Amino acid sequence: MTPATNAATAPAMTPAPVAPDAVSSTPTLRAALRRSGFWVAAGAGALLVAIIATAVAGGSASGGPPLAADNAAQAGARALVEVLRNQGVDVTLAGTLEEATAAAARSTDPTLFYFDADGYLTRDRVTRMAGLVSRTVVVDPDFGTLQALAPGVGFGGLAASASRAAGCDIPSAVKAGRLSPGGKTLTIAADASGLTGCFPTGRGAFALVARRDQGRTITLVADTAVFSNDTITRNGNAALALNLLGSSGDLIWYLPTLADVARTGPPSLGELTPGWVTPTLVLLVVVALAAMVWRGRRFGPLVAENLPVTVRASETVEGRARLYARSGARLRAVDALRVGALQRLAGKVGLSRLAGLDEVILAVAAATGRAPGDVRATLVDAVPAGDRDLIALSDQIQDLERATARATTSPPPGRMDL
């Protein structure tokens, strides 16, 4: 049969069904971007908000202490200081009272600008500061500063929203005209003398209070808005600040710092504890000593008293032997036997109990006729490796004692060895 015939007569084979195309499980780049688009947008938005917030915070940052001469931020006073310098005023910056004192000593007739936002100076140092120059401008004084410089001046709260006219005869206030609305104010007591208030609010409060005493002028400005960068251009703030601080050729710009705080070490334990603690501790110590003396004294001499039972020596020996056997202390057991044997052998050969080990070994060897090395091995050097060696070594010690006893014992009188 030919291959063609076989192919013709062979039954027809049904082709296997073709499986549909498998769907790939790996996402494409477009599908991945579409799926994570929300999170990408959210992250970009958060990053944008953070950048804007950082920029806004950096722009509104203080840039230094308030009313600092080198602070160009809104709360600083760099604008005023630069204008004063352009007008020929020599501005000296001081961070401590000592620096302000040295600057005042170098100038002929300076003006002192003082602003203590953190209250570093005590009343005594505030009084000392006010006596450095003849013209002192104090900004936003606290209670301690008012009590030290002008006891008749108090706090008047916030001013009304309307601008305020000078209302006084002080030249710098008259030239300023009107101040910007709002801000802190000061009050003057009815019985106070030598005080002049300017820019009244209508409720007995003023934005500026001046005190003249013995050729010195202390000007108290209630609010910092007159000097700060962000509000100095409002109304007559700039005119008032320039006339107050630019009346002389030298200006000391003094802002106290931590260096003005007195350096006192941490309080001691005695300063922190109440006053009754020390007497109480002394009393407790005395009571404890009295109790020790009372309970520690003897009631009489010690009395020797016999035990109510009698313990046999054999029981003690057996008990100690059981302890040695239980703990496997063979060397400790044989050492106990050797110590006792050495003491007995020393007495048998005529030596004292204080005789040295070598003396006892030589004497026993001479008496028994044995080699000193063998005697030393029996009494010192031999170490038992097991219970059998321990028993054998104890027998050797006992045999050595017997031989020494025979060698050192005299024969009875009348007996002769033939």
Short mmCIF file of C-alpha atoms in Angstrom, two decimals:
data_model
loop_
_atom_site.label_atom_id
_atom_site.label_comp_id
_atom_site.label_asym_id
_atom_site.label_seq_id
_atom_site.Cartn_x
_atom_site.Cartn_y
_atom_site.Cartn_z
CA MET A 1 0.00 0.00 0.00
CA THR A 2 1.38 3.29 -1.07
CA PRO A 3 1.56 6.27 1.18
CA ALA A 4 -1.01 8.05 -0.93
CA THR A 5 -3.45 5.16 -0.48
CA ASN A 6 -2.87 5.21 3.27
CA ALA A 7 -3.54 8.91 3.35
CA ALA A 8 -6.74 8.47 1.38
CA THR A 9 -8.10 5.59 3.42
CA ALA A 10 -7.06 7.07 6.81
CA PRO A 11 -9.88 8.58 8.81
CA ALA A 12 -10.04 12.37 8.72
CA MET A 13 -8.43 14.05 11.75
CA THR A 14 -10.46 16.80 13.44
CA PRO A 15 -8.26 19.88 13.91
CA ALA A 16 -7.71 20.96 17.54
CA PRO A 17 -9.61 24.08 18.55
CA VAL A 18 -7.43 27.17 18.53
CA ALA A 19 -7.28 28.95 21.88
CA PRO A 20 -8.18 32.63 21.85
CA ASP A 21 -5.35 35.12 22.20
CA ALA A 22 -4.25 35.52 25.81
CA VAL A 23 -4.61 39.02 27.22
CA SER A 24 -1.31 40.49 28.48
CA SER A 25 -1.32 41.34 32.21
CA THR A 26 1.49 43.93 31.94
CA PRO A 27 -0.06 47.44 31.79
CA THR A 28 1.08 49.84 29.15
CA LEU A 29 2.63 53.21 29.98
CA ARG A 30 -0.58 55.04 29.06
CA ALA A 31 -2.68 52.80 31.29
CA ALA A 32 -0.25 53.22 34.21
CA LEU A 33 -0.32 57.02 33.84
CA ARG A 34 -4.12 57.01 33.61
CA ARG A 35 -4.36 54.89 36.76
CA SER A 36 -1.91 56.98 38.83
CA GLY A 37 -2.91 60.35 37.42
CA PHE A 38 -4.85 61.35 40.53
CA TRP A 39 -1.93 60.72 42.88
CA VAL A 40 0.51 62.51 40.60
CA ALA A 41 -1.78 65.54 40.48
CA ALA A 42 -2.27 65.43 44.25
CA GLY A 43 1.49 65.29 44.87
CA ALA A 44 2.13 68.15 42.48
CA GLY A 45 -0.56 70.23 44.18
CA ALA A 46 0.89 69.54 47.63
CA LEU A 47 4.36 70.49 46.41
CA LEU A 48 2.99 73.72 44.92
CA VAL A 49 1.21 74.60 48.17
CA ALA A 50 4.40 73.94 50.15
CA ILE A 51 6.43 76.18 47.84
CA ILE A 52 3.89 79.00 48.10
CA ALA A 53 3.67 78.65 51.89
CA THR A 54 7.47 78.71 52.18
CA ALA A 55 7.68 81.81 50.02
CA VAL A 56 4.97 83.58 52.00
CA ALA A 57 6.55 82.59 55.33
CA GLY A 58 9.98 83.74 54.14
CA GLY A 59 8.59 87.04 53.00
CA SER A 60 6.82 87.68 56.27
CA ALA A 61 9.61 86.38 58.49
CA SER A 62 10.88 88.74 61.13
CA GLY A 63 14.42 88.71 59.76
CA GLY A 64 15.74 89.55 63.21
CA PRO A 65 14.62 91.15 66.47
CA PRO A 66 11.80 93.71 66.30
CA LEU A 67 13.00 97.26 65.64
CA ALA A 68 16.51 96.01 64.96
CA ALA A 69 18.57 98.48 62.97
CA ASP A 70 19.63 95.82 60.46
CA ASN A 71 16.22 94.13 60.17
CA ALA A 72 14.65 94.85 56.77
CA ALA A 73 11.46 92.88 57.49
CA GLN A 74 8.16 94.48 58.41
CA ALA A 75 8.89 94.46 62.15
CA GLY A 76 12.40 95.88 61.75
CA ALA A 77 13.59 99.48 61.67
CA ARG A 78 16.24 99.42 58.97
CA ALA A 79 14.39 101.98 56.83
CA LEU A 80 14.45 104.57 59.63
CA VAL A 81 18.11 103.92 60.45
CA GLU A 82 19.19 104.23 56.81
CA VAL A 83 17.35 107.55 56.46
CA LEU A 84 18.99 108.86 59.63
CA ARG A 85 22.42 107.87 58.35
CA ASN A 86 21.73 109.56 55.03
CA GLN A 87 20.93 112.73 56.96
CA GLY A 88 24.34 112.62 58.66
CA VAL A 89 23.40 110.96 61.96
CA ASP A 90 26.04 108.58 63.28
CA VAL A 91 24.08 105.52 64.47
CA THR A 92 25.89 103.25 66.94
CA LEU A 93 24.39 99.82 67.63
CA ALA A 94 24.55 98.52 71.22
CA GLY A 95 23.53 95.08 72.43
CA THR A 96 24.42 95.49 76.11
CA LEU A 97 24.28 98.22 78.70
CA GLU A 98 28.07 98.29 78.82
CA GLU A 99 28.25 98.92 75.07
CA ALA A 100 25.67 101.71 75.37
CA THR A 101 27.65 103.24 78.25
CA ALA A 102 30.87 103.15 76.22
CA ALA A 103 29.13 104.72 73.20
CA ALA A 104 27.66 107.48 75.38
CA ALA A 105 31.10 108.22 76.79
CA ARG A 106 32.55 108.63 73.29
CA SER A 107 29.85 111.09 72.12
CA THR A 108 29.37 114.69 73.16
CA ASP A 109 25.55 114.95 73.19
CA PRO A 110 23.98 111.72 71.87
CA THR A 111 20.37 110.52 71.77
CA LEU A 112 19.58 107.06 73.11
CA PHE A 113 16.95 104.83 71.49
CA TYR A 114 15.84 102.04 73.88
CA PHE A 115 13.52 99.11 73.16
CA ASP A 116 13.48 96.02 75.42
CA ALA A 117 10.95 93.63 73.89
CA ASP A 118 11.87 90.73 76.21
CA GLY A 119 12.37 92.65 79.46
CA TYR A 120 16.03 91.74 79.96
CA LEU A 121 16.91 94.79 82.07
CA THR A 122 16.01 95.10 85.73
CA ARG A 123 14.69 98.35 87.23
CA ASP A 124 18.12 99.34 88.54
CA ARG A 125 19.71 98.88 85.14
CA VAL A 126 16.83 100.73 83.46
CA THR A 127 17.46 103.68 85.77
CA ARG A 128 21.15 103.49 84.96
CA MET A 129 20.35 103.43 81.23
CA ALA A 130 18.15 106.54 81.49
CA GLY A 131 21.00 108.46 83.12
CA LEU A 132 23.51 107.89 80.33
CA VAL A 133 22.39 110.73 78.01
CA SER A 134 20.23 113.84 78.14
CA ARG A 135 17.69 112.59 75.56
CA THR A 136 16.24 109.09 75.78
CA VAL A 137 13.47 107.62 73.62
CA VAL A 138 11.82 104.54 75.17
CA VAL A 139 9.55 102.47 72.92
CA ASP A 140 6.73 100.26 74.17
CA PRO A 141 7.78 100.34 77.88
CA ASP A 142 6.70 97.54 80.19
CA PHE A 143 5.47 97.92 83.77
CA GLY A 144 8.94 97.74 85.31
CA THR A 145 10.28 100.39 82.94
CA LEU A 146 7.37 102.72 83.71
CA GLN A 147 7.88 102.30 87.46
CA ALA A 148 11.59 103.06 87.10
CA LEU A 149 11.34 106.05 84.72
CA ALA A 150 7.85 107.54 85.17
CA PRO A 151 5.86 106.18 88.13
CA GLY A 152 2.89 108.43 87.25
CA VAL A 153 2.41 106.79 83.83
CA GLY A 154 0.22 103.73 83.26
CA PHE A 155 -1.22 101.72 80.40
CA GLY A 156 -4.18 103.11 78.45
CA GLY A 157 -5.08 100.22 76.14
CA LEU A 158 -5.55 100.53 72.37
CA ALA A 159 -6.38 103.80 70.66
CA ALA A 160 -9.39 104.44 68.47
CA SER A 161 -9.30 103.84 64.73
CA ALA A 162 -9.15 107.56 63.88
CA SER A 163 -5.86 109.39 63.36
CA ARG A 164 -4.67 111.58 66.22
CA ALA A 165 -3.36 115.15 66.25
CA ALA A 166 -0.42 116.22 68.42
CA GLY A 167 -2.35 118.24 71.01
CA CYS A 168 0.86 119.33 72.81
CA ASP A 169 3.72 121.81 72.48
CA ILE A 170 6.57 119.31 72.03
CA PRO A 171 8.34 120.33 68.77
CA SER A 172 8.82 116.82 67.39
CA ALA A 173 5.13 115.99 67.94
CA VAL A 174 3.97 119.30 66.44
CA LYS A 175 6.07 118.73 63.29
CA ALA A 176 4.64 115.21 62.93
CA GLY A 177 1.09 116.53 62.70
CA ARG A 178 -1.02 113.41 63.00
CA LEU A 179 -0.19 109.77 63.86
CA SER A 180 -1.60 106.65 62.25
CA PRO A 181 -4.77 105.34 63.90
CA GLY A 182 -4.79 102.55 66.46
CA GLY A 183 -1.89 101.32 68.55
CA LYS A 184 -1.07 101.22 72.25
CA THR A 185 -1.47 104.22 74.54
CA LEU A 186 -0.32 105.48 77.94
CA THR A 187 -2.16 107.31 80.71
CA ILE A 188 -0.96 110.02 83.09
CA ALA A 189 -2.02 110.06 86.72
CA ALA A 190 -3.90 113.16 87.92
CA ASP A 191 -1.33 113.96 90.61
CA ALA A 192 1.70 113.40 88.35
CA SER A 193 3.93 116.37 87.60
CA GLY A 194 6.52 117.01 84.93
CA LEU A 195 4.73 114.82 82.37
CA THR A 196 3.37 115.93 79.00
CA GLY A 197 1.07 113.81 76.85
CA CYS A 198 0.78 114.03 73.08
CA PHE A 199 -1.61 112.55 70.53
CA PRO A 200 -4.57 112.05 72.90
CA THR A 201 -7.26 109.49 72.19
CA GLY A 202 -10.07 111.32 73.96
CA ARG A 203 -10.15 108.94 76.95
CA GLY A 204 -7.26 110.38 78.92
CA ALA A 205 -4.69 108.27 77.07
CA PHE A 206 -1.80 109.40 74.88
CA ALA A 207 0.44 107.82 72.26
CA LEU A 208 3.47 109.75 73.55
CA VAL A 209 4.41 110.94 77.02
CA ALA A 210 7.45 113.12 77.68
CA ARG A 211 9.11 113.71 81.03
CA ARG A 212 11.54 116.55 81.69
CA ASP A 213 13.64 116.35 84.84
CA GLN A 214 16.90 118.18 85.67
CA GLY A 215 17.89 118.84 82.07
CA ARG A 216 17.04 115.32 80.89
CA THR A 217 14.17 114.39 78.58
CA ILE A 218 12.69 110.89 78.55
CA THR A 219 10.17 110.33 75.76
CA LEU A 220 7.89 107.31 76.13
CA VAL A 221 6.39 106.11 72.84
CA ALA A 222 3.62 103.61 73.51
CA ASP A 223 3.59 101.74 70.21
CA THR A 224 6.29 100.41 67.87
CA ALA A 225 4.34 101.38 64.74
CA VAL A 226 6.03 104.79 64.74
CA PHE A 227 9.44 103.18 63.98
CA SER A 228 8.75 99.85 62.19
CA ASN A 229 9.32 99.42 58.47
CA ASP A 230 5.75 98.53 57.53
CA THR A 231 4.01 101.51 59.22
CA ILE A 232 6.58 104.28 59.36
CA THR A 233 5.27 105.85 56.13
CA ARG A 234 1.73 106.25 57.48
CA ASN A 235 0.57 109.73 58.44
CA GLY A 236 3.21 111.52 60.49
CA ASN A 237 5.03 108.46 61.85
CA ALA A 238 8.20 109.13 59.86
CA ALA A 239 8.28 112.80 60.84
CA LEU A 240 7.88 111.98 64.51
CA ALA A 241 10.59 109.29 64.43
CA LEU A 242 13.08 111.45 62.53
CA ASN A 243 12.55 114.47 64.78
CA LEU A 244 12.86 112.41 67.96
CA LEU A 245 16.01 110.56 66.90
CA GLY A 246 17.68 113.01 64.53
CA SER A 247 17.93 116.05 66.83
CA SER A 248 21.65 115.36 67.42
CA GLY A 249 24.52 114.09 65.34
CA ASP A 250 24.96 110.86 67.38
CA LEU A 251 22.34 108.19 68.02
CA ILE A 252 22.80 105.10 70.21
CA TRP A 253 20.45 102.30 69.08
CA TYR A 254 20.23 100.09 72.16
CA LEU A 255 18.30 96.80 72.08
CA PRO A 256 19.09 94.69 75.21
CA THR A 257 20.09 91.06 74.69
CA LEU A 258 20.70 87.99 76.85
CA ALA A 259 24.14 89.38 77.64
CA ASP A 260 22.41 91.95 79.87
CA VAL A 261 20.99 89.22 82.11
CA ALA A 262 23.00 88.71 85.28
CA ARG A 263 24.88 85.43 85.24
CA THR A 264 23.87 83.66 88.41
CA GLY A 265 24.49 79.95 88.67
CA PRO A 266 21.75 77.43 89.28
CA PRO A 267 20.28 77.51 92.79
CA SER A 268 21.76 75.13 95.31
CA LEU A 269 19.85 72.33 96.96
CA GLY A 270 19.68 74.31 100.20
CA GLU A 271 18.09 77.25 98.39
CA LEU A 272 15.44 75.05 96.80
CA THR A 273 14.40 73.22 99.98
CA PRO A 274 12.10 74.78 102.59
CA GLY A 275 13.58 76.11 105.81
CA TRP A 276 12.13 73.32 107.99
CA VAL A 277 13.88 70.51 106.11
CA THR A 278 17.35 70.97 107.67
CA PRO A 279 16.19 71.01 111.34
CA THR A 280 14.03 67.95 110.65
CA LEU A 281 16.96 66.04 109.15
CA VAL A 282 19.17 66.93 112.13
CA LEU A 283 16.48 65.74 114.53
CA LEU A 284 16.09 62.45 112.64
CA VAL A 285 19.86 61.84 112.78
CA VAL A 286 19.90 62.44 116.54
CA VAL A 287 16.96 60.08 117.03
CA ALA A 288 18.66 57.39 114.93
CA LEU A 289 21.89 57.65 116.95
CA ALA A 290 19.95 57.44 120.22
CA ALA A 291 18.08 54.35 118.97
CA MET A 292 21.34 52.65 117.95
CA VAL A 293 22.85 53.31 121.38
CA TRP A 294 19.70 52.14 123.12
CA ARG A 295 19.22 48.92 121.15
CA GLY A 296 22.90 48.16 120.58
CA ARG A 297 24.15 48.13 124.17
CA ARG A 298 25.01 44.72 125.79
CA PHE A 299 22.91 43.39 128.64
CA GLY A 300 25.90 41.65 130.26
CA PRO A 301 28.86 39.37 129.50
CA LEU A 302 28.44 36.43 127.16
CA VAL A 303 27.70 33.11 128.87
CA ALA A 304 29.34 29.91 127.60
CA GLU A 305 26.75 27.16 127.51
CA ASN A 306 27.14 23.51 126.54
CA LEU A 307 25.06 22.05 123.74
CA PRO A 308 22.12 19.94 124.92
CA VAL A 309 23.29 16.93 122.86
CA THR A 310 26.54 15.06 122.36
CA VAL A 311 27.78 14.56 118.82
CA ARG A 312 30.19 11.69 118.34
CA ALA A 313 33.40 12.26 116.46
CA SER A 314 32.68 9.32 114.16
CA GLU A 315 29.41 10.90 113.06
CA THR A 316 31.20 14.16 112.21
CA VAL A 317 33.83 12.28 110.22
CA GLU A 318 31.21 10.26 108.35
CA GLY A 319 29.15 13.34 107.56
CA ARG A 320 32.14 15.19 106.20
CA ALA A 321 33.14 12.13 104.18
CA ARG A 322 29.69 11.96 102.62
CA LEU A 323 29.92 15.64 101.65
CA TYR A 324 33.32 15.08 100.04
CA ALA A 325 32.04 12.02 98.18
CA ARG A 326 28.88 13.78 96.97
CA SER A 327 30.82 16.75 95.59
CA GLY A 328 33.71 14.67 94.23
CA ALA A 329 36.27 16.64 96.27
CA ARG A 330 38.92 13.90 96.38
CA LEU A 331 41.85 16.27 96.62
CA ARG A 332 40.14 18.16 99.44
CA ALA A 333 39.59 14.88 101.31
CA VAL A 334 43.13 13.65 100.86
CA ASP A 335 44.48 17.05 101.93
CA ALA A 336 42.55 16.76 105.16
CA LEU A 337 44.15 13.33 105.74
CA ARG A 338 47.61 14.71 104.89
CA VAL A 339 47.33 17.66 107.26
CA GLY A 340 46.46 15.41 110.15
CA ALA A 341 49.18 12.90 109.20
CA LEU A 342 51.84 15.64 109.00
CA GLN A 343 50.98 16.89 112.46
CA ARG A 344 51.19 13.38 113.91
CA LEU A 345 54.39 12.49 112.06
CA ALA A 346 56.08 15.69 113.26
CA GLY A 347 55.39 14.67 116.85
CA LYS A 348 56.65 11.13 116.28
CA VAL A 349 59.99 12.22 114.82
CA GLY A 350 60.54 14.79 117.58
CA LEU A 351 59.69 17.98 115.71
CA SER A 352 57.41 20.74 116.83
CA ARG A 353 54.01 21.40 115.26
CA LEU A 354 55.45 24.53 113.66
CA ALA A 355 58.15 22.64 111.76
CA GLY A 356 58.34 23.15 108.01
CA LEU A 357 57.09 20.61 105.50
CA ASP A 358 60.54 19.78 104.16
CA GLU A 359 61.88 19.20 107.66
CA VAL A 360 59.08 16.71 108.44
CA ILE A 361 59.60 14.88 105.12
CA LEU A 362 63.38 14.54 105.64
CA ALA A 363 62.95 13.41 109.24
CA VAL A 364 60.33 10.78 108.31
CA ALA A 365 62.48 9.52 105.43
CA ALA A 366 65.52 9.19 107.70
CA ALA A 367 63.49 7.37 110.34
CA THR A 368 61.80 4.91 107.99
CA GLY A 369 64.67 4.49 105.52
CA ARG A 370 62.50 5.51 102.56
CA ALA A 371 63.45 7.91 99.82
CA PRO A 372 62.45 11.51 100.48
CA GLY A 373 60.77 11.67 97.06
CA ASP A 374 58.47 8.75 97.92
CA VAL A 375 57.57 10.33 101.27
CA ARG A 376 56.89 13.68 99.56
CA ALA A 377 54.72 12.01 96.91
CA THR A 378 52.65 10.36 99.63
CA LEU A 379 52.28 13.48 101.77
CA VAL A 380 52.13 16.24 99.10
CA ASP A 381 52.49 15.55 95.39
CA ALA A 382 50.28 12.55 94.57
CA VAL A 383 46.84 13.54 93.19
CA PRO A 384 44.08 10.89 93.22
CA ALA A 385 42.33 10.48 89.85
CA GLY A 386 39.46 8.42 91.24
CA ASP A 387 38.02 6.84 94.34
CA ARG A 388 40.33 3.82 93.99
CA ASP A 389 43.40 6.10 93.93
CA LEU A 390 42.03 7.98 96.92
CA ILE A 391 41.68 4.78 98.96
CA ALA A 392 45.13 3.61 97.90
CA LEU A 393 46.66 6.94 98.85
CA SER A 394 44.97 6.89 102.25
CA ASP A 395 46.38 3.39 102.82
CA GLN A 396 49.85 4.67 101.92
CA ILE A 397 49.52 7.52 104.41
CA GLN A 398 48.40 5.10 107.09
CA ASP A 399 51.26 2.71 106.27
CA LEU A 400 53.75 5.61 106.45
CA GLU A 401 52.47 6.55 109.88
CA ARG A 402 52.76 2.98 111.12
CA ALA A 403 56.29 2.61 109.77
CA THR A 404 57.31 5.87 111.44
CA ALA A 405 55.76 4.75 114.69
CA ARG A 406 57.66 1.46 114.59
CA ALA A 407 60.92 3.19 113.77
CA THR A 408 60.63 5.75 116.52
CA THR A 409 59.29 3.47 119.27
CA SER A 410 62.03 2.18 121.70
CA PRO A 411 62.05 -1.57 122.49
CA PRO A 412 60.94 -2.47 126.04
CA PRO A 413 63.69 -2.63 128.64
CA GLY A 414 65.35 -6.05 129.21
CA ARG A 415 64.64 -7.23 125.71
CA MET A 416 67.53 -7.88 123.35
CA ASP A 417 67.39 -8.64 119.65
CA LEU A 418 69.31 -11.83 118.89
#
